[in-house]
Short mmCIF file of C-alpha atoms in Angstrom, two decimals:
data_model
loop_
_atom_site.label_atom_id
_atom_site.label_comp_id
_atom_site.label_asym_id
_atom_site.label_seq_id
_atom_site.Cartn_x
_atom_site.Cartn_y
_atom_site.Cartn_z
CA UNK A 1 0.03 0.11 -0.05
CA UNK A 2 1.57 3.21 -1.03
CA UNK A 3 1.22 5.94 1.54
CA UNK A 4 1.87 9.87 1.55
CA UNK A 5 3.70 11.49 4.40
CA UNK A 6 4.02 15.19 5.25
CA UNK A 7 7.76 15.98 3.92
CA UNK A 8 8.70 17.52 7.30
CA UNK A 9 8.34 13.80 8.67
CA UNK A 10 10.20 12.01 6.17
CA UNK A 11 13.17 15.06 6.20
CA UNK A 12 13.22 13.98 10.21
CA UNK A 13 13.76 10.33 9.53
CA UNK A 14 17.65 11.01 8.71
CA UNK A 15 18.64 8.04 10.35
CA UNK A 16 16.51 5.91 9.05
CA UNK A 17 17.60 2.70 6.58
CA UNK A 18 13.88 1.82 6.18
CA UNK A 19 11.93 5.05 5.19
CA UNK A 20 12.00 4.53 1.18
CA UNK A 21 10.65 0.98 1.88
CA UNK A 22 8.17 2.47 4.19
CA UNK A 23 6.99 4.82 1.73
CA UNK A 24 6.85 2.98 -1.29
CA UNK A 25 5.06 -0.17 0.09
CA UNK A 26 4.05 0.05 3.61
CA UNK A 27 3.65 -2.93 5.59
CA UNK A 28 2.46 -2.37 9.21
CA UNK A 29 3.67 -5.79 10.18
CA UNK A 30 7.26 -4.32 10.25
CA UNK A 31 6.30 -1.81 12.06
CA UNK A 32 4.49 -4.04 14.85
CA UNK A 33 1.00 -3.92 16.09
CA UNK A 34 0.34 -0.77 17.89
CA UNK A 35 -0.74 -1.12 21.73
CA UNK A 36 -0.91 2.53 22.95
CA UNK A 37 -0.46 5.99 21.30
CA UNK A 38 1.50 8.83 22.85
CA UNK A 39 1.85 12.23 21.89
CA UNK A 40 5.57 11.62 20.46
CA UNK A 41 5.57 7.92 20.39
CA UNK A 42 3.60 4.50 20.03
CA UNK A 43 4.04 1.64 22.10
CA UNK A 44 4.28 -1.49 19.84
CA UNK A 45 4.34 -5.34 20.29
CA UNK A 46 7.95 -6.57 19.87
CA UNK A 47 8.51 -8.68 16.58
CA UNK A 48 11.63 -10.44 15.83
CA UNK A 49 12.01 -9.03 12.13
CA UNK A 50 15.21 -7.72 10.63
CA UNK A 51 13.77 -4.21 10.29
CA UNK A 52 12.75 -4.35 14.24
CA UNK A 53 16.08 -5.66 15.14
CA UNK A 54 17.88 -2.74 13.36
CA UNK A 55 15.26 0.40 13.58
CA UNK A 56 17.11 3.10 15.08
CA UNK A 57 13.61 4.34 16.41
CA UNK A 58 12.49 1.39 18.37
CA UNK A 59 13.50 0.94 22.12
CA UNK A 60 13.00 -2.43 24.18
CA UNK A 61 11.07 -1.48 27.48
CA UNK A 62 8.93 -3.56 30.04
CA UNK A 63 4.94 -2.25 30.54
CA UNK A 64 3.45 -3.96 33.30
CA UNK A 65 5.96 -6.99 32.94
CA UNK A 66 5.45 -7.17 29.47
CA UNK A 67 8.16 -6.93 26.48
CA UNK A 68 7.15 -3.92 24.37
CA UNK A 69 9.21 -1.35 22.09
CA UNK A 70 8.49 2.37 21.97
CA UNK A 71 8.33 3.75 18.33
CA UNK A 72 9.20 6.98 17.92
CA UNK A 73 9.89 7.26 14.13
CA UNK A 74 8.42 10.43 12.69
CA UNK A 75 7.22 8.85 9.71
CA UNK A 76 5.66 5.67 11.37
CA UNK A 77 3.93 8.40 13.50
CA UNK A 78 2.13 10.22 10.65
CA UNK A 79 0.88 7.11 9.03
CA UNK A 80 -0.52 6.03 11.68
CA UNK A 81 -2.30 9.51 12.63
CA UNK A 82 -3.39 9.76 8.84
CA UNK A 83 -4.26 6.25 8.31
CA UNK A 84 -4.58 4.26 11.51
CA UNK A 85 -2.48 1.72 10.19
#
């Protein structure tokens, strides 16, 4: 699915190896299932994928004894807020 992201968000992902792939053919499974939305982040279910293990915008933490990732990717946040995917 091709998605459009506001230019300001794509410019902010200067350290992302995957931004072009996210924009050309977005696959929400690469960015995990969203548990909760915060003001500048998403709490997502952790997955074991190449992207998840190499994404500079994912941080590991525990939430109520459950392992989760915190996603602060500007592109992913913009996609989620525009399309809810």
